[in-house]
PDB file of C-alpha atoms in Angstrom:
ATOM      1  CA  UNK Y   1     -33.857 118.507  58.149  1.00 49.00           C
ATOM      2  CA  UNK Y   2     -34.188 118.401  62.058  1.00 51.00           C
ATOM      3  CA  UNK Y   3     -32.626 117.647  65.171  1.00 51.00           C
ATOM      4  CA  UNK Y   4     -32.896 114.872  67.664  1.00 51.00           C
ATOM      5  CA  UNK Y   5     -32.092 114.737  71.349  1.00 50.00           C
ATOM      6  CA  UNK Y   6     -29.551 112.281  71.137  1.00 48.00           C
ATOM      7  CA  UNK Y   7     -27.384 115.208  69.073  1.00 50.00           C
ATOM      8  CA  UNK Y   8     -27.724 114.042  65.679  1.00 51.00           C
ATOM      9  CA  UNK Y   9     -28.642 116.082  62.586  1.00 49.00           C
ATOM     10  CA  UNK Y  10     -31.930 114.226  60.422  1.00 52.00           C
ATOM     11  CA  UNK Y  11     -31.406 114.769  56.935  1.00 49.00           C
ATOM     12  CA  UNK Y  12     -33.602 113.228  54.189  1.00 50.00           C
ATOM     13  CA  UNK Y  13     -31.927 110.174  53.960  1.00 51.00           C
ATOM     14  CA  UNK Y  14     -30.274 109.244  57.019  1.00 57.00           C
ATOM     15  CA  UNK Y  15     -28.448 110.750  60.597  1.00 51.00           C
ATOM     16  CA  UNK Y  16     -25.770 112.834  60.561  1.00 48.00           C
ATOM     17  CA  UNK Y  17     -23.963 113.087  63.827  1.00 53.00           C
ATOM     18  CA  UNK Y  18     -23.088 116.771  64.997  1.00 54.00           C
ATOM     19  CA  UNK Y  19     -19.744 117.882  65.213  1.00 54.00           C
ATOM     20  CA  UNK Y  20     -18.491 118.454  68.935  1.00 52.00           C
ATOM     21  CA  UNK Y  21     -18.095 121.983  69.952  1.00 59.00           C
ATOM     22  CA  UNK Y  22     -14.712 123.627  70.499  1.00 55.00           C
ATOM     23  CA  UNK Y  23     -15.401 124.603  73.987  1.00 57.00           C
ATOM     24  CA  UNK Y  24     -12.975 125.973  75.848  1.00 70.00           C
ATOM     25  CA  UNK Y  25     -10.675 123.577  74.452  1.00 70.00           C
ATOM     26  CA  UNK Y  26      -8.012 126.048  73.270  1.00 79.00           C
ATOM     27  CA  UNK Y  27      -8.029 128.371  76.492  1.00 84.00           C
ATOM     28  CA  UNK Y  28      -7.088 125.218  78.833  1.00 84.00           C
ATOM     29  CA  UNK Y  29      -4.851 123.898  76.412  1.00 86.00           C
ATOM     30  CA  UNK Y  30      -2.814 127.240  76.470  1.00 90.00           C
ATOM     31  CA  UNK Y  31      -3.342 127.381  80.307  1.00 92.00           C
ATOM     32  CA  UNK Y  32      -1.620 123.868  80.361  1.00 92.00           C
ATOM     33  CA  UNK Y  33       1.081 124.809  78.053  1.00 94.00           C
ATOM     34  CA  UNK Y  34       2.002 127.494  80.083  1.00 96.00           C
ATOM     35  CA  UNK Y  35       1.733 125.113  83.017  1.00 95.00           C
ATOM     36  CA  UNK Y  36       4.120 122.782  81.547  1.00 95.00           C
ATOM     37  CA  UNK Y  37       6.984 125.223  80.879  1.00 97.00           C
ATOM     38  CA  UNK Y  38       6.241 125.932  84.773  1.00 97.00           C
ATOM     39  CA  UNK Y  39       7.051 122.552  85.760  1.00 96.00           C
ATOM     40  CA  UNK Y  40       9.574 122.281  83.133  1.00 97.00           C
ATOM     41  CA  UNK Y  41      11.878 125.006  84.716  1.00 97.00           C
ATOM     42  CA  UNK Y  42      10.900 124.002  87.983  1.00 97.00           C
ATOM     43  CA  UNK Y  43      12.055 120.455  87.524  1.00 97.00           C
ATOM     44  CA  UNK Y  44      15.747 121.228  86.205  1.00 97.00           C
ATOM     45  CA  UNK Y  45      16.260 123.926  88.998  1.00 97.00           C
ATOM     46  CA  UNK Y  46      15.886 120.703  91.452  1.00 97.00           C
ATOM     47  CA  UNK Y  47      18.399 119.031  89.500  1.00 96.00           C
ATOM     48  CA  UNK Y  48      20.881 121.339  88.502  1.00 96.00           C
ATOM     49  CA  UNK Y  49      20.723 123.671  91.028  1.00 95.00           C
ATOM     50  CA  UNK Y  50      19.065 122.119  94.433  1.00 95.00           C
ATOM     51  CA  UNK Y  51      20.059 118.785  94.220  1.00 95.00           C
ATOM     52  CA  UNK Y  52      23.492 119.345  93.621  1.00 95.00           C
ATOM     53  CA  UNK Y  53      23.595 122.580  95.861  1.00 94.00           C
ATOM     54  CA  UNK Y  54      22.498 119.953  99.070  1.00 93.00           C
ATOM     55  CA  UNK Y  55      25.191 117.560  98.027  1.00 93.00           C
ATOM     56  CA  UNK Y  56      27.977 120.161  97.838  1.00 94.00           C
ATOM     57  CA  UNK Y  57      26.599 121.815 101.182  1.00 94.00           C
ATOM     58  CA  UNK Y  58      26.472 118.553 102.927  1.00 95.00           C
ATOM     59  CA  UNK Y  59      30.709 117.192 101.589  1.00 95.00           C
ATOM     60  CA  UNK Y  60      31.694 120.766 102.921  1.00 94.00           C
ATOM     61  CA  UNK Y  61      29.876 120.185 106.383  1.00 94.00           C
ATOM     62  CA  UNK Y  62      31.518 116.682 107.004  1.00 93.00           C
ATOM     63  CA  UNK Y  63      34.987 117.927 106.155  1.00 94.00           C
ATOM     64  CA  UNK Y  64      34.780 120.933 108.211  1.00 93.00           C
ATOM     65  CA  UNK Y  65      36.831 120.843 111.190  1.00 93.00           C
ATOM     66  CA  UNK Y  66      37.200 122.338 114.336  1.00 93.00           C
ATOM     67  CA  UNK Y  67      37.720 125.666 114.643  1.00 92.00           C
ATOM     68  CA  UNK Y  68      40.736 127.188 116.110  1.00 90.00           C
ATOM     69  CA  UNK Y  69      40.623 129.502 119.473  1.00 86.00           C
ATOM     70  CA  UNK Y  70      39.672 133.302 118.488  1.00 82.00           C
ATOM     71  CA  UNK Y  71      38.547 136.322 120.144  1.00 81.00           C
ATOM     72  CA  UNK Y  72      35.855 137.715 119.249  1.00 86.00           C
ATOM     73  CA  UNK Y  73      34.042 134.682 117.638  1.00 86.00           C
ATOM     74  CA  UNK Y  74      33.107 135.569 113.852  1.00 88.00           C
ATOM     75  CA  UNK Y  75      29.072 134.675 113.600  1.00 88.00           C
ATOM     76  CA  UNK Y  76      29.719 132.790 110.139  1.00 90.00           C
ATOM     77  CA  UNK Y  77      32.785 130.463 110.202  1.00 90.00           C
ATOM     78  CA  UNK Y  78      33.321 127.128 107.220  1.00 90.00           C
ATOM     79  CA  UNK Y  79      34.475 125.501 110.677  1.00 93.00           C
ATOM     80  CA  UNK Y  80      32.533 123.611 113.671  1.00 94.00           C
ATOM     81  CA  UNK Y  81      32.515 125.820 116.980  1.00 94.00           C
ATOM     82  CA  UNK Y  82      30.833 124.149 119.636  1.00 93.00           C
ATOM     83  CA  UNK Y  83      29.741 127.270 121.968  1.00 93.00           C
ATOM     84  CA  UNK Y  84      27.590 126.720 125.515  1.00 94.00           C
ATOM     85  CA  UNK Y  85      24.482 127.192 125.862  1.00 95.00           C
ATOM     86  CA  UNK Y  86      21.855 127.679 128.178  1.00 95.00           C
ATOM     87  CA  UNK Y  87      17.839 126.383 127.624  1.00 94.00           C
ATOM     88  CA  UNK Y  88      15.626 129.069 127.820  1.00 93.00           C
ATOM     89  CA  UNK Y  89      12.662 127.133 126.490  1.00 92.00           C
ATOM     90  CA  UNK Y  90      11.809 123.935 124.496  1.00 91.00           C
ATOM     91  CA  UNK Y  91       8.383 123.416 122.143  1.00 90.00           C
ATOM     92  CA  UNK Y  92       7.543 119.765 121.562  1.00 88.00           C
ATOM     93  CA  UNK Y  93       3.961 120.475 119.779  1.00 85.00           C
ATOM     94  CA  UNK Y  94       3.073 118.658 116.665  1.00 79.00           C
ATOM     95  CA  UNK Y  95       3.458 122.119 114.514  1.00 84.00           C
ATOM     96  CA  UNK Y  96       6.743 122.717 115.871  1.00 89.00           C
ATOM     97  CA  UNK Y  97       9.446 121.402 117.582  1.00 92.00           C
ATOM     98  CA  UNK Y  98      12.330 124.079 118.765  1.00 92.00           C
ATOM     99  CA  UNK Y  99      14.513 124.797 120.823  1.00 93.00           C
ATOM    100  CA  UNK Y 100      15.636 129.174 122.142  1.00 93.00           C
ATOM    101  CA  UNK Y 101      18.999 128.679 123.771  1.00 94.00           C
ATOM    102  CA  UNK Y 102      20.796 131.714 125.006  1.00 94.00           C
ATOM    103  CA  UNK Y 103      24.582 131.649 124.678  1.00 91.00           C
ATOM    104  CA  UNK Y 104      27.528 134.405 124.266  1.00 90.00           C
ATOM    105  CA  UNK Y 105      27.816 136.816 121.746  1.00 87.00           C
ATOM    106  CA  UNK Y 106      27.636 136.346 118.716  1.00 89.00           C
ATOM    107  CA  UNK Y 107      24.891 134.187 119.670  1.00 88.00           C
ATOM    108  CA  UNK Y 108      22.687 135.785 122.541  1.00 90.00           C
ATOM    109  CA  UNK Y 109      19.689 134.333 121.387  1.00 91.00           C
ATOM    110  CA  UNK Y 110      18.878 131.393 118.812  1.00 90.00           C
ATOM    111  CA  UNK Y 111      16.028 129.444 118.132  1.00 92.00           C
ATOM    112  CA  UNK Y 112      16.889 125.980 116.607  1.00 93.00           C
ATOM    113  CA  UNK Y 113      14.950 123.848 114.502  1.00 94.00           C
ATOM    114  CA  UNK Y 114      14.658 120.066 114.640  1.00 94.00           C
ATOM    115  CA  UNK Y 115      12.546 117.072 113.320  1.00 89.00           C
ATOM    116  CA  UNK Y 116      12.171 115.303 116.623  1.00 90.00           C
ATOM    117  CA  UNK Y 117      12.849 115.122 120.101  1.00 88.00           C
ATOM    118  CA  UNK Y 118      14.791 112.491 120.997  1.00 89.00           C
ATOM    119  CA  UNK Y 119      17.110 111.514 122.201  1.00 92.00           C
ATOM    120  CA  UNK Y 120      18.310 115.176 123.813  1.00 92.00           C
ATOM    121  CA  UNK Y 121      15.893 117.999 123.251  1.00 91.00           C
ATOM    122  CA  UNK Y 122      12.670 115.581 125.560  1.00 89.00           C
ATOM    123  CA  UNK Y 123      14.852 115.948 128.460  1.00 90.00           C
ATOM    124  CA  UNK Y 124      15.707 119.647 128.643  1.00 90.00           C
ATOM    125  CA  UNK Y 125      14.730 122.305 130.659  1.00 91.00           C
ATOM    126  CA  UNK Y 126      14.389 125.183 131.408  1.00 92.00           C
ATOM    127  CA  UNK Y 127      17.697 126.529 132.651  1.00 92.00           C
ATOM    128  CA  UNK Y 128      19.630 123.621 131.705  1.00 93.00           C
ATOM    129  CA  UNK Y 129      23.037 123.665 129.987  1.00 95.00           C
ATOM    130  CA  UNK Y 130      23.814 122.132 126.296  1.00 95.00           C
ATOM    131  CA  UNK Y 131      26.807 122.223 123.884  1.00 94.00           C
ATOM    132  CA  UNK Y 132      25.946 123.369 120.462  1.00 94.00           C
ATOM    133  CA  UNK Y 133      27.980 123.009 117.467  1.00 94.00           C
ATOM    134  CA  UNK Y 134      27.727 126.118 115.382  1.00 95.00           C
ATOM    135  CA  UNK Y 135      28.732 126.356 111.559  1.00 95.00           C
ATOM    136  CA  UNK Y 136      28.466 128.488 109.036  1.00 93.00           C
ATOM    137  CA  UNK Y 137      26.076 130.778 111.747  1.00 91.00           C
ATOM    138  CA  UNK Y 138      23.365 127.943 112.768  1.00 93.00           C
ATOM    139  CA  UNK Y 139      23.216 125.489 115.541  1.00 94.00           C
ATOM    140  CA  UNK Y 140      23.575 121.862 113.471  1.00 94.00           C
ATOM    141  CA  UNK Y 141      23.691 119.803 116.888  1.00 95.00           C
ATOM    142  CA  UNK Y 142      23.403 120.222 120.478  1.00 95.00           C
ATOM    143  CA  UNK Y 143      24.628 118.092 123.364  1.00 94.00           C
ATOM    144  CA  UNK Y 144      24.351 116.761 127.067  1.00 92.00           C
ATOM    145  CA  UNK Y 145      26.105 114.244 128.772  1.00 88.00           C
ATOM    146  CA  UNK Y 146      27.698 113.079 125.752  1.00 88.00           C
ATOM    147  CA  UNK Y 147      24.453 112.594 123.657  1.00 93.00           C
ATOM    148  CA  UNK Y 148      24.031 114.522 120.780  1.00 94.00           C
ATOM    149  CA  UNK Y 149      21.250 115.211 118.325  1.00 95.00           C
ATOM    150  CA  UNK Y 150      21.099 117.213 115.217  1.00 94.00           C
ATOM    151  CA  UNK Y 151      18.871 119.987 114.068  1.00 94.00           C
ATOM    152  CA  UNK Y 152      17.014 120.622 111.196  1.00 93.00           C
ATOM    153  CA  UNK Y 153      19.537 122.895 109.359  1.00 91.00           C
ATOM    154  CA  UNK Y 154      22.209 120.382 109.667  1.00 93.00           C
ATOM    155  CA  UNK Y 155      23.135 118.956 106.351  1.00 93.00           C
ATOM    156  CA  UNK Y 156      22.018 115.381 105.166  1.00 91.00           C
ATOM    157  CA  UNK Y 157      22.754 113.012 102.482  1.00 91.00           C
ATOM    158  CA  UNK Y 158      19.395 112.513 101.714  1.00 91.00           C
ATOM    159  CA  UNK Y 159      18.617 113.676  98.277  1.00 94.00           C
ATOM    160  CA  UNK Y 160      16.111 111.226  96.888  1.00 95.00           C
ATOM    161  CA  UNK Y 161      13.135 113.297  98.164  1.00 95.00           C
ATOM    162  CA  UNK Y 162      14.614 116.364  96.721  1.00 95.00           C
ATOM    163  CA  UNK Y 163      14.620 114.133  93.727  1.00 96.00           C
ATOM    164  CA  UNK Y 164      11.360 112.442  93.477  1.00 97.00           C
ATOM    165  CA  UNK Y 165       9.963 116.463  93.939  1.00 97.00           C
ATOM    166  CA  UNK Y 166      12.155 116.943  90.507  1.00 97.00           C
ATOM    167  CA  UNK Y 167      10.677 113.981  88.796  1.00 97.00           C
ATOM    168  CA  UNK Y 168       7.675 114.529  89.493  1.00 97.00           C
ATOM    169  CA  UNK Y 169       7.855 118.196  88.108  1.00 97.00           C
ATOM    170  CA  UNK Y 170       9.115 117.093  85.386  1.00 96.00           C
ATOM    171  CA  UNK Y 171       6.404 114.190  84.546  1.00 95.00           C
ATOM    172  CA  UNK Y 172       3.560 116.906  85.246  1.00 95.00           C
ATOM    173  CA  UNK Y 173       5.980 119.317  82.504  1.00 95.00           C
ATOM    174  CA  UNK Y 174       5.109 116.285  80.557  1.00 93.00           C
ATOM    175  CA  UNK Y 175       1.938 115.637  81.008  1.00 92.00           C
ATOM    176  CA  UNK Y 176       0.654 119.251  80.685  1.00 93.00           C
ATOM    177  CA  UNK Y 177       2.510 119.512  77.422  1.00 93.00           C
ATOM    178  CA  UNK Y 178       0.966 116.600  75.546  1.00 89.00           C
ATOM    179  CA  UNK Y 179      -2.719 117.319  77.041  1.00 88.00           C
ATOM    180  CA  UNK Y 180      -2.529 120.588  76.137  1.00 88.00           C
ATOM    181  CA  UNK Y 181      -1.072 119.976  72.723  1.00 88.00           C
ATOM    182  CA  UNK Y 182      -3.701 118.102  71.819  1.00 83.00           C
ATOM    183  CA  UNK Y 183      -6.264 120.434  73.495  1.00 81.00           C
ATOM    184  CA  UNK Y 184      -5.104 123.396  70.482  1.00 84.00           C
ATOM    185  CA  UNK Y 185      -4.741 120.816  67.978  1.00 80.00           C
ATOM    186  CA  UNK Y 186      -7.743 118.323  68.510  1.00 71.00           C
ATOM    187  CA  UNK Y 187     -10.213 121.501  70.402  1.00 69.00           C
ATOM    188  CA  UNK Y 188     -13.392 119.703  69.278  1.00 66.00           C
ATOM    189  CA  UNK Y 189     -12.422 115.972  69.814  1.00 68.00           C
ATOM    190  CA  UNK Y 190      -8.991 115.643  71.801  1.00 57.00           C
ATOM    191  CA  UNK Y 191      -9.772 111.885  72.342  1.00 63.00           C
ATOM    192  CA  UNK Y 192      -8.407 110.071  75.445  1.00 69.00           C
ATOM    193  CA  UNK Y 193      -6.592 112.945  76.578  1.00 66.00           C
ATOM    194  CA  UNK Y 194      -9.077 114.394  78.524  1.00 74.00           C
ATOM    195  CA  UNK Y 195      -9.253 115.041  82.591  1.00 71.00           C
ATOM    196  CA  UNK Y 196     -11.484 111.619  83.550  1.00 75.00           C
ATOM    197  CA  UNK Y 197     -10.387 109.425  83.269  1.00 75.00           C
ATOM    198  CA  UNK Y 198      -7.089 109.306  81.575  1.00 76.00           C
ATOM    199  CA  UNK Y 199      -5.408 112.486  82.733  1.00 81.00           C
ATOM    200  CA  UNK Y 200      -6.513 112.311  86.542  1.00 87.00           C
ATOM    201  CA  UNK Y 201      -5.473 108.579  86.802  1.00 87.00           C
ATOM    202  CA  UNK Y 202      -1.836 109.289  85.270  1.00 89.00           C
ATOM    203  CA  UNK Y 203      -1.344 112.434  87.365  1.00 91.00           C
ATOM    204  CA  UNK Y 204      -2.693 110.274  90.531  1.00 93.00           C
ATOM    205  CA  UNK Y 205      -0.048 107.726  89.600  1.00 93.00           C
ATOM    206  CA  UNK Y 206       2.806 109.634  89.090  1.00 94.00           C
ATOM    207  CA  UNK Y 207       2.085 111.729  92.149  1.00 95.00           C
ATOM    208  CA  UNK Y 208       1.539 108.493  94.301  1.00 96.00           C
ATOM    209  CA  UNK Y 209       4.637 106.622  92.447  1.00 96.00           C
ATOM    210  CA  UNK Y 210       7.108 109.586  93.271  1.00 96.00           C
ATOM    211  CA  UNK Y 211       6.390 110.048  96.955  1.00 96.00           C
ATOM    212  CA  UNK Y 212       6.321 105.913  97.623  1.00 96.00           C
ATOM    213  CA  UNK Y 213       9.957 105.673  95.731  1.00 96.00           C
ATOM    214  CA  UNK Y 214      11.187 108.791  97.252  1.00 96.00           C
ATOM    215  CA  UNK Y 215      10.305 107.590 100.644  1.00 95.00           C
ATOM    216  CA  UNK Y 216      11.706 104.420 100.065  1.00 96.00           C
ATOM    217  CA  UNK Y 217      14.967 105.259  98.260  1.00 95.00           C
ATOM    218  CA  UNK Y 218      15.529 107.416 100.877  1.00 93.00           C
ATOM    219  CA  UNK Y 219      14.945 105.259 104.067  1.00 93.00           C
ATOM    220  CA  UNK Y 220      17.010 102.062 102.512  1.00 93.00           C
ATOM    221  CA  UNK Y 221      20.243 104.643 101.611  1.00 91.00           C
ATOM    222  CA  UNK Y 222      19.316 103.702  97.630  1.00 94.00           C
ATOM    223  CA  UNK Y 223      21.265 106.321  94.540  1.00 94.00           C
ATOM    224  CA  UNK Y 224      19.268 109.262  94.417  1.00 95.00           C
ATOM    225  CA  UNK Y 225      18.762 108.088  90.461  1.00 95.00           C
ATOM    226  CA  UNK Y 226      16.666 104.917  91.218  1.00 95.00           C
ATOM    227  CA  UNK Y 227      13.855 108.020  91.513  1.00 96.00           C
ATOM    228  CA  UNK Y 228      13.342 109.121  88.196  1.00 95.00           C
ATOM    229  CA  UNK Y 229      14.287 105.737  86.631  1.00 95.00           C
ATOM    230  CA  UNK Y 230      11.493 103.912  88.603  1.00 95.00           C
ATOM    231  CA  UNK Y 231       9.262 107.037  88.453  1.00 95.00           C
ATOM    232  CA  UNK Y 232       9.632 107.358  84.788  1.00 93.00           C
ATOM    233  CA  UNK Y 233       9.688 103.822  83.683  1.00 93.00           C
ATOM    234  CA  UNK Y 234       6.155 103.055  85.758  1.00 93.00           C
ATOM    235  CA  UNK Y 235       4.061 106.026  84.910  1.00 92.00           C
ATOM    236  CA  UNK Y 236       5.274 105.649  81.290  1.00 90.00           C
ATOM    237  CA  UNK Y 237       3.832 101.737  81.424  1.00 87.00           C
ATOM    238  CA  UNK Y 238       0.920 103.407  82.696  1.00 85.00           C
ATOM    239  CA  UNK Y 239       0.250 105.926  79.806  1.00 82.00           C
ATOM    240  CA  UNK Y 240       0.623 103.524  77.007  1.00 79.00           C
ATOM    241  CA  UNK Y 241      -1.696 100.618  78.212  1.00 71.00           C
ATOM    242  CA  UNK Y 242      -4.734 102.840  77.883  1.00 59.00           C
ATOM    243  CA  UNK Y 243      -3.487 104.021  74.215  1.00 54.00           C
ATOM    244  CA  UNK Y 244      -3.021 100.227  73.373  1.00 53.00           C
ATOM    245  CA  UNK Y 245      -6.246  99.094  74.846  1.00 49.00           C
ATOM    246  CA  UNK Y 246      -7.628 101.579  72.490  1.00 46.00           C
ATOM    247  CA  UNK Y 247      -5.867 100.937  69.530  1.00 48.00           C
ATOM    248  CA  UNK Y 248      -6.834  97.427  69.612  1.00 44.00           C
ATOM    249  CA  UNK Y 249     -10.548  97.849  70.494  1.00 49.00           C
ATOM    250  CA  UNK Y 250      -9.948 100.351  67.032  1.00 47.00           C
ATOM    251  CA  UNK Y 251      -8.706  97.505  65.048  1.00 46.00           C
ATOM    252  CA  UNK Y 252     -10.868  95.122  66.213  1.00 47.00           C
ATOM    253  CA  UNK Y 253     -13.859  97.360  64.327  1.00 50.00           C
TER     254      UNK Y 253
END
């Protein structure tokens, strides 16, 4: 008995093909199943704590209402408190776009957040005077001249990105658990459910499928739930073709 290059055993007769090694089959399948309870728990904190948390936040910042006159001002009030303030410097960079307005106690000094600069925060300077609406201890808005423009901490209905970060946590809880299931079960031949192509091309997909519907959901106004419906349904087409390609080409032997 001998053996050839090609990894087959020659016995007297005829080739016997070797049996695949185990690898490190079992250690990445563990590493995966440990990866999948990861995403697991990270996915239904999104969606029964984050998700929900944003909506709540944002219902109690539209029906707060103006607060009533007070001396001294509490720094945390559930009401909106617009305060004056003056510019004492403005950052329109790429990084970071702010905003360090200095205003009464208890608000000397605050540096506000936002996503952009128009239509307000491009035309300040330094030394120039703004309204800010305070609540719950953070700027949400400033003013001037009757334009406003919110900042970065104010609340927004926009949940389907938070969303489509859920879903896709939860697909990759997914995917990790059935790769690495069949990683300790299958270690020497685990079949299509290996990295290339199979694994990389559904993680691609659902990665890609998430952001695109998250994005979109969220710039047309669409339910938050659209995201994991669409997200699901489409990387779930995409996993079975490949198994059903294969168990044709099977039958067809």
């Amino acid at each position: 008995m001998s053996t050839t290059r090609s990894g087959t055993v020659r016995g007297a007769d005829r080739l016997v093909p070797r049996r695949p090694r185990i690898g490190r089959n079992p250690l990445v399948g563990a590493v995966l199943i440990v990866v999948s309870l990861a995403s697991a728990l990270a996915s239904y904190a999104v969606f029964a704590d984050w998700l929900p948390g944003d909506r709540t936040r944002y219902q109690e910042y539209r029906a707060a209402e103006v607060c009533p006159a007070r001396r001294p001002v509490p720094r945390v009030e559930d009401c909106l408190r617009e305060i004056p303030f003056t510019v004492e410097d403005t950052s329109l960079g790429a990084k970071e776009i702010t905003a360090t307005l200095l205003g009464p106690r208890p608000f000397p000094r605050a540096r506000v957040w936002f996503g952009h600069s128009e239509p307000v925060l491009s035309g300040l300077q330094r030394g120039d005077r703004v309204t800010g609406t305070v609540w719950r201890g953070v700027v949400v808005m400033i003013a001037q001249g009757g334009v406003r423009q919110e900042s970065s901490d104010a609340p927004r209905d926009e949940p389907q990105p938070t969303a489509a970060l859920g879903t896709f946590a939860g697909l990759l809880a997914v995917w990790a658990l059935v790769f690495g299931t069949m990683r300790l079960l299958r270690p020497r031949e685990p079949g299509p459910f290996t990295w290339r192509p199979y694994g990389r091309r559904l993680l691609v997909v659902a990665g890609v499928v998430c952001a695109v519907v998250g994005l979109i959901t969220g710039w047309t106004g669409l339910p938050w739930w659209l995201v994991p419906t669409v997200c699901g349904a489409v990387v779930a087409g995409t996993a079975c073709l490949p198994l059903r390609n294969l168990s044709l080409r099977r039958i067809g032997r």
